[in-house]
PDB file of C-alpha atoms in Angstrom:
ATOM      1  CA  LEU A   1      11.788 -20.630  12.101  1.00 77.00           C
ATOM      2  CA  TYR A   2      10.667 -21.115   8.510  1.00 80.00           C
ATOM      3  CA  LEU A   3       7.198 -22.286   9.543  1.00 84.00           C
ATOM      4  CA  ALA A   4       6.754 -19.346  11.937  1.00 80.00           C
ATOM      5  CA  ILE A   5       7.641 -16.792   9.252  1.00 77.00           C
ATOM      6  CA  ARG A   6       5.457 -18.477   6.629  1.00 76.00           C
ATOM      7  CA  HIS A   7       2.529 -18.546   9.070  1.00 77.00           C
ATOM      8  CA  MET A   8       2.931 -14.824   9.708  1.00 74.00           C
ATOM      9  CA  GLN A   9       3.127 -14.008   5.998  1.00 72.00           C
ATOM     10  CA  SER A  10       0.255 -16.315   5.048  1.00 74.00           C
ATOM     11  CA  HIS A  11      -1.971 -14.716   7.681  1.00 71.00           C
ATOM     12  CA  LYS A  12      -1.306 -11.249   6.247  1.00 69.00           C
ATOM     13  CA  LEU A  13      -1.792 -12.365   2.635  1.00 67.00           C
ATOM     14  CA  GLU A  14      -5.077 -14.084   3.507  1.00 70.00           C
ATOM     15  CA  HIS A  15      -6.284 -10.836   5.069  1.00 65.00           C
ATOM     16  CA  ILE A  16      -5.328  -8.960   1.883  1.00 63.00           C
ATOM     17  CA  LYS A  17      -7.117 -11.518  -0.318  1.00 62.00           C
ATOM     18  CA  LYS A  18     -10.353 -11.007   1.622  1.00 64.00           C
ATOM     19  CA  SER A  19      -9.963  -7.251   1.301  1.00 59.00           C
ATOM     20  CA  VAL A  20      -9.405  -7.527  -2.453  1.00 55.00           C
ATOM     21  CA  GLN A  21     -12.410  -9.802  -2.920  1.00 57.00           C
ATOM     22  CA  SER A  22     -14.677  -7.218  -1.280  1.00 55.00           C
ATOM     23  CA  SER A  23     -12.950  -4.237  -2.892  1.00 53.00           C
ATOM     24  CA  LYS A  24     -15.607  -3.534  -5.513  1.00 56.00           C
ATOM     25  CA  ASP A  25     -14.311  -1.134  -8.172  1.00 59.00           C
ATOM     26  CA  SER A  26     -12.336   1.682  -6.584  1.00 63.00           C
ATOM     27  CA  LEU A  27      -8.617   2.212  -7.039  1.00 69.00           C
ATOM     28  CA  ALA A  28      -8.593   3.470  -3.444  1.00 66.00           C
ATOM     29  CA  TYR A  29      -8.868  -0.167  -2.372  1.00 65.00           C
ATOM     30  CA  LEU A  30      -5.863  -1.019  -4.525  1.00 67.00           C
ATOM     31  CA  PHE A  31      -3.731   1.492  -2.643  1.00 70.00           C
ATOM     32  CA  GLU A  32      -5.051   0.187   0.675  1.00 66.00           C
ATOM     33  CA  SER A  33      -4.123  -3.367  -0.350  1.00 64.00           C
ATOM     34  CA  MET A  34      -0.612  -2.236  -1.287  1.00 65.00           C
ATOM     35  CA  GLU A  35      -0.324  -0.503   2.075  1.00 65.00           C
ATOM     36  CA  MET A  36      -1.276  -3.752   3.817  1.00 62.00           C
ATOM     37  CA  MET A  37       1.324  -5.702   1.827  1.00 58.00           C
ATOM     38  CA  LEU A  38       3.992  -3.227   2.970  1.00 59.00           C
ATOM     39  CA  ASP A  39       2.729  -2.890   6.528  1.00 60.00           C
ATOM     40  CA  ASN A  40       5.261  -3.206   9.366  1.00 61.00           C
ATOM     41  CA  LYS A  41       8.069  -2.258   6.997  1.00 62.00           C
ATOM     42  CA  GLU A  42      10.682  -1.854   9.718  1.00 64.00           C
ATOM     43  CA  ALA A  43       9.955  -5.266  11.268  1.00 68.00           C
ATOM     44  CA  HIS A  44      10.023  -6.879   7.826  1.00 69.00           C
ATOM     45  CA  ARG A  45      13.374  -5.252   7.060  1.00 70.00           C
ATOM     46  CA  ARG A  46      14.952  -6.433  10.324  1.00 76.00           C
ATOM     47  CA  ILE A  47      13.673  -9.989   9.872  1.00 77.00           C
ATOM     48  CA  SER A  48      14.976 -10.114   6.295  1.00 78.00           C
ATOM     49  CA  HIS A  49      18.359  -8.736   7.314  1.00 78.00           C
ATOM     50  CA  ASN A  50      18.806 -11.299  10.106  1.00 83.00           C
ATOM     51  CA  LEU A  51      17.572 -14.189   7.976  1.00 84.00           C
ATOM     52  CA  ARG A  52      19.952 -13.293   5.155  1.00 85.00           C
ATOM     53  CA  LYS A  53      22.853 -13.028   7.610  1.00 87.00           C
ATOM     54  CA  PHE A  54      22.296 -16.062   9.850  1.00 90.00           C
ATOM     55  CA  TYR A  55      19.998 -18.367   7.844  1.00 88.00           C
ATOM     56  CA  PRO A  56      20.690 -17.696   4.129  1.00 90.00           C
ATOM     57  CA  ALA A  57      18.977 -20.862   2.906  1.00 90.00           C
ATOM     58  CA  THR A  58      15.803 -20.080   4.863  1.00 88.00           C
ATOM     59  CA  PHE A  59      15.941 -16.455   3.674  1.00 86.00           C
ATOM     60  CA  GLU A  60      16.091 -17.523   0.033  1.00 89.00           C
ATOM     61  CA  ARG A  61      13.230 -19.985   0.462  1.00 89.00           C
ATOM     62  CA  VAL A  62      11.018 -17.416   2.210  1.00 85.00           C
ATOM     63  CA  ARG A  63      11.916 -14.738  -0.339  1.00 83.00           C
ATOM     64  CA  LYS A  64      10.934 -16.884  -3.319  1.00 87.00           C
ATOM     65  CA  GLU A  65       7.662 -18.044  -1.781  1.00 86.00           C
ATOM     66  CA  SER A  66       6.752 -14.531  -0.631  1.00 81.00           C
ATOM     67  CA  GLU A  67       7.509 -13.148  -4.083  1.00 84.00           C
ATOM     68  CA  ALA A  68       5.294 -15.777  -5.709  1.00 87.00           C
ATOM     69  CA  GLN A  69       2.334 -15.176  -3.356  1.00 82.00           C
ATOM     70  CA  SER A  70       2.579 -11.388  -3.496  1.00 81.00           C
ATOM     71  CA  GLY A  71       2.883 -11.587  -7.268  1.00 86.00           C
ATOM     72  CA  LYS A  72      -0.369 -13.558  -7.520  1.00 86.00           C
ATOM     73  CA  ILE A  73      -2.214 -10.927  -5.484  1.00 80.00           C
ATOM     74  CA  LEU A  74      -0.840  -8.042  -7.555  1.00 84.00           C
ATOM     75  CA  TYR A  75      -1.663  -9.928 -10.760  1.00 90.00           C
ATOM     76  CA  SER A  76      -5.280 -10.454  -9.683  1.00 85.00           C
ATOM     77  CA  LEU A  77      -5.558  -6.805  -8.635  1.00 83.00           C
ATOM     78  CA  ILE A  78      -4.397  -5.515 -12.016  1.00 89.00           C
ATOM     79  CA  GLU A  79      -6.659  -7.990 -13.862  1.00 91.00           C
ATOM     80  CA  HIS A  80      -9.592  -6.829 -11.731  1.00 85.00           C
ATOM     81  CA  TYR A  81      -9.026  -3.143 -12.480  1.00 87.00           C
ATOM     82  CA  ILE A  82      -8.562  -3.846 -16.186  1.00 93.00           C
ATOM     83  CA  ASP A  83     -12.030  -5.436 -16.146  1.00 91.00           C
ATOM     84  CA  CYS A  84     -13.322  -2.325 -14.349  1.00 88.00           C
ATOM     85  CA  GLY A  85     -11.922  -0.067 -17.066  1.00 91.00           C
ATOM     86  CA  LEU A  86      -9.484   1.646 -14.684  1.00 91.00           C
ATOM     87  CA  ILE A  87      -6.231   0.134 -16.004  1.00 94.00           C
ATOM     88  CA  SER A  88      -5.280  -0.106 -19.674  1.00 96.00           C
ATOM     89  CA  PRO A  89      -5.974  -3.561 -21.156  1.00 96.00           C
ATOM     90  CA  THR A  90      -2.733  -3.308 -23.184  1.00 96.00           C
ATOM     91  CA  VAL A  91      -0.413  -3.474 -20.162  1.00 96.00           C
ATOM     92  CA  ASP A  92       1.906  -6.436 -19.695  1.00 97.00           C
ATOM     93  CA  ILE A  93       0.557  -7.627 -16.331  1.00 96.00           C
ATOM     94  CA  ARG A  94       3.410  -9.976 -15.507  1.00 94.00           C
ATOM     95  CA  LEU A  95       6.054  -7.358 -16.253  1.00 96.00           C
ATOM     96  CA  SER A  96       4.112  -4.713 -14.308  1.00 95.00           C
ATOM     97  CA  VAL A  97       3.910  -6.998 -11.274  1.00 92.00           C
ATOM     98  CA  THR A  98       7.654  -7.707 -11.408  1.00 93.00           C
ATOM     99  CA  ILE A  99       8.613  -4.019 -11.691  1.00 93.00           C
ATOM    100  CA  LEU A 100       6.291  -2.898  -8.906  1.00 89.00           C
ATOM    101  CA  TYR A 101       7.255  -5.725  -6.555  1.00 86.00           C
ATOM    102  CA  TYR A 102      11.002  -5.224  -6.885  1.00 88.00           C
ATOM    103  CA  THR A 103      10.762  -1.430  -6.775  1.00 90.00           C
ATOM    104  CA  THR A 104       8.796  -1.348  -3.515  1.00 85.00           C
ATOM    105  CA  THR A 105      10.751  -4.115  -1.799  1.00 83.00           C
ATOM    106  CA  THR A 106      14.052  -2.485  -2.783  1.00 85.00           C
ATOM    107  CA  ILE A 107      12.936   0.815  -1.272  1.00 83.00           C
ATOM    108  CA  VAL A 108      12.071  -0.938   1.999  1.00 77.00           C
ATOM    109  CA  SER A 109      15.253  -3.021   2.168  1.00 77.00           C
ATOM    110  CA  SER A 110      17.476  -0.051   1.253  1.00 78.00           C
ATOM    111  CA  ALA A 111      15.901   2.430   3.653  1.00 73.00           C
ATOM    112  CA  ASP A 112      19.113   2.892   5.669  1.00 74.00           C
ATOM    113  CA  ASN A 113      21.063   3.906   2.578  1.00 78.00           C
ATOM    114  CA  MET A 114      18.444   6.218   1.064  1.00 79.00           C
ATOM    115  CA  SER A 115      18.835   9.992   1.281  1.00 85.00           C
ATOM    116  CA  LEU A 116      15.264  11.257   1.148  1.00 83.00           C
ATOM    117  CA  PRO A 117      14.479  14.991   0.999  1.00 86.00           C
ATOM    118  CA  ASP A 118      13.804  16.725   4.309  1.00 84.00           C
ATOM    119  CA  GLY A 119      10.307  16.005   5.572  1.00 79.00           C
ATOM    120  CA  VAL A 120       9.840  12.979   3.305  1.00 83.00           C
ATOM    121  CA  THR A 121       9.335   9.676   5.111  1.00 80.00           C
ATOM    122  CA  LEU A 122       9.816   6.141   3.824  1.00 79.00           C
ATOM    123  CA  GLN A 123       6.024   5.824   3.754  1.00 78.00           C
ATOM    124  CA  ASP A 124       5.815   8.975   1.613  1.00 81.00           C
ATOM    125  CA  ALA A 125       8.336   7.525  -0.829  1.00 85.00           C
ATOM    126  CA  LEU A 126       6.451   4.247  -1.089  1.00 84.00           C
ATOM    127  CA  SER A 127       3.078   5.939  -1.567  1.00 83.00           C
ATOM    128  CA  TYR A 128       4.539   8.239  -4.225  1.00 87.00           C
ATOM    129  CA  THR A 129       6.044   5.252  -6.067  1.00 90.00           C
ATOM    130  CA  ILE A 130       2.872   3.155  -5.939  1.00 87.00           C
ATOM    131  CA  ILE A 131       0.449   5.919  -6.920  1.00 88.00           C
ATOM    132  CA  ASN A 132       2.568   7.147  -9.835  1.00 91.00           C
ATOM    133  CA  PHE A 133       3.189   3.609 -11.047  1.00 92.00           C
ATOM    134  CA  PHE A 134      -0.546   2.985 -11.330  1.00 92.00           C
ATOM    135  CA  ARG A 135      -1.143   6.445 -12.770  1.00 92.00           C
ATOM    136  CA  GLY A 136       1.194   5.411 -15.597  1.00 94.00           C
ATOM    137  CA  ILE A 137      -0.837   2.308 -16.544  1.00 95.00           C
ATOM    138  CA  ALA A 138      -4.306   3.673 -15.740  1.00 95.00           C
ATOM    139  CA  THR A 139      -6.986   4.629 -18.244  1.00 95.00           C
ATOM    140  CA  LEU A 140      -8.367   8.175 -18.315  1.00 94.00           C
ATOM    141  CA  LYS A 141     -11.113   7.073 -15.917  1.00 92.00           C
ATOM    142  CA  GLY A 142      -8.505   5.555 -13.618  1.00 91.00           C
ATOM    143  CA  VAL A 143      -6.306   8.671 -13.686  1.00 93.00           C
ATOM    144  CA  GLN A 144      -9.310  10.849 -12.826  1.00 90.00           C
ATOM    145  CA  GLN A 145     -10.099   8.621  -9.865  1.00 85.00           C
ATOM    146  CA  ILE A 146      -6.475   8.707  -8.674  1.00 87.00           C
ATOM    147  CA  ASN A 147      -6.327  12.504  -9.019  1.00 88.00           C
ATOM    148  CA  GLU A 148      -9.528  12.958  -7.028  1.00 82.00           C
ATOM    149  CA  TYR A 149      -8.178  10.695  -4.298  1.00 76.00           C
ATOM    150  CA  ILE A 150      -4.854  12.570  -4.096  1.00 80.00           C
ATOM    151  CA  GLU A 151      -6.493  16.001  -4.190  1.00 79.00           C
ATOM    152  CA  LYS A 152      -8.702  15.157  -1.254  1.00 71.00           C
ATOM    153  CA  ILE A 153      -5.640  14.129   0.722  1.00 69.00           C
ATOM    154  CA  ARG A 154      -3.762  17.312  -0.224  1.00 71.00           C
ATOM    155  CA  GLU A 155      -6.599  19.439   1.073  1.00 66.00           C
ATOM    156  CA  CYS A 156      -5.935  18.084   4.542  1.00 59.00           C
ATOM    157  CA  VAL A 157      -2.126  18.066   4.652  1.00 61.00           C
ATOM    158  CA  VAL A 158      -1.845  20.820   7.218  1.00 57.00           C
ATOM    159  CA  GLU A 159       0.117  21.560  10.363  1.00 54.00           C
ATOM    160  CA  VAL A 160      -1.615  21.060  13.694  1.00 56.00           C
ATOM    161  CA  ASP A 161      -0.655  22.490  17.065  1.00 55.00           C
ATOM    162  CA  LYS A 162      -2.615  20.072  19.226  1.00 56.00           C
ATOM    163  CA  LEU A 163      -3.587  16.448  18.765  1.00 57.00           C
ATOM    164  CA  ARG A 164      -7.271  17.258  19.196  1.00 60.00           C
ATOM    165  CA  ASP A 165      -7.056  19.509  16.119  1.00 62.00           C
ATOM    166  CA  ILE A 166      -6.790  16.299  14.075  1.00 63.00           C
ATOM    167  CA  GLU A 167     -10.451  15.629  14.834  1.00 65.00           C
ATOM    168  CA  HIS A 168     -11.307  18.546  12.545  1.00 66.00           C
ATOM    169  CA  ILE A 169      -9.231  16.980   9.762  1.00 67.00           C
ATOM    170  CA  THR A 170     -10.819  13.534  10.063  1.00 71.00           C
ATOM    171  CA  ALA A 171     -14.251  15.180  10.171  1.00 71.00           C
ATOM    172  CA  HIS A 172     -13.396  17.011   6.953  1.00 64.00           C
ATOM    173  CA  PHE A 173     -12.512  13.715   5.282  1.00 67.00           C
ATOM    174  CA  GLU A 174     -15.666  11.992   6.490  1.00 66.00           C
ATOM    175  CA  ASN A 175     -17.793  14.798   5.075  1.00 67.00           C
ATOM    176  CA  CYS A 176     -16.578  13.763   1.631  1.00 68.00           C
ATOM    177  CA  ASP A 177     -18.898  11.272  -0.083  1.00 66.00           C
ATOM    178  CA  LYS A 178     -15.882   9.455  -1.561  1.00 65.00           C
ATOM    179  CA  ILE A 179     -14.544   8.564   1.888  1.00 73.00           C
ATOM    180  CA  LYS A 180     -16.372   6.134   4.173  1.00 74.00           C
ATOM    181  CA  LYS A 181     -14.116   6.347   7.199  1.00 77.00           C
ATOM    182  CA  ALA A 182     -11.120   8.383   8.387  1.00 77.00           C
ATOM    183  CA  TYR A 183      -9.134   7.576  11.497  1.00 76.00           C
ATOM    184  CA  ILE A 184      -5.696   8.058  13.055  1.00 75.00           C
ATOM    185  CA  SER A 185      -3.505   4.987  12.489  1.00 76.00           C
ATOM    186  CA  ASN A 186      -0.178   6.242  13.794  1.00 75.00           C
ATOM    187  CA  VAL A 187       1.364   9.113  15.751  1.00 73.00           C
ATOM    188  CA  ASP A 188       5.144   9.492  15.504  1.00 72.00           C
ATOM    189  CA  THR A 189       6.102  11.424  18.621  1.00 66.00           C
ATOM    190  CA  ALA A 190       9.695  11.773  17.392  1.00 66.00           C
ATOM    191  CA  THR A 191       8.789  13.650  14.203  1.00 67.00           C
ATOM    192  CA  GLY A 192       5.307  14.909  15.072  1.00 66.00           C
ATOM    193  CA  ILE A 193       3.887  13.216  11.968  1.00 71.00           C
ATOM    194  CA  VAL A 194       0.339  11.887  12.248  1.00 71.00           C
ATOM    195  CA  THR A 195      -0.894   9.217   9.813  1.00 75.00           C
ATOM    196  CA  ILE A 196      -4.602   9.121   8.944  1.00 75.00           C
ATOM    197  CA  ASN A 197      -6.109   6.095   7.169  1.00 76.00           C
ATOM    198  CA  LEU A 198      -8.903   6.588   4.653  1.00 74.00           C
ATOM    199  CA  GLU A 199     -11.461   3.988   3.563  1.00 75.00           C
ATOM    200  CA  ALA A 200     -13.527   4.393   0.407  1.00 71.00           C
ATOM    201  CA  PRO A 201     -17.220   3.384   0.194  1.00 69.00           C
ATOM    202  CA  ASP A 202     -18.257   0.316  -1.802  1.00 66.00           C
ATOM    203  CA  TYR A 203     -20.459   2.336  -4.144  1.00 63.00           C
ATOM    204  CA  LEU A 204     -17.702   4.721  -5.308  1.00 60.00           C
ATOM    205  CA  TYR A 205     -17.223   3.156  -8.721  1.00 52.00           C
ATOM    206  CA  ASP A 206     -20.948   2.998  -9.501  1.00 58.00           C
ATOM    207  CA  GLU A 207     -21.206   6.749  -8.952  1.00 55.00           C
TER     208      GLU A 207
END
């Protein structure tokens, strides 16, 4: 059981490492990497709950190793964006990693007991937490880049009557020179919420 879970986690972390290495200098990639680390939140929560309940020793071992590996990735991300001039060089990286890791994982693990405002999903809460955390430690250049990214998203948060109407939204995103690709990643038929993934071009920082 332990080996199966570690294989699954290592595969995901290796994928994130490759993404980070090719991320160039855009904070958009940082948010995408965080999204990947928190992907499959519901499955992760169920696995953690069952491990804690039935295999506490295995749960604790997996938790510690996962925390250490995720912490290394977050540490390297923050170091990278400090070098790029997007995060303040005065931040305490280790403390920042600890706060962000425990905040996001607590939100995921406590989802059943959270009373979110109407219309706000768990994904919304996580994105809000991550973006505002990095806004707080970003330089002026970094904040400007974050604001531009958020504003572009806000322009396309609209209601749609038919699924094909989403094509107009993705086309709008792709017409922006700061977005390389836009595509539907999830359709929640229960709530009618459609999730669109955005990918930033490699040359964003240079511009």
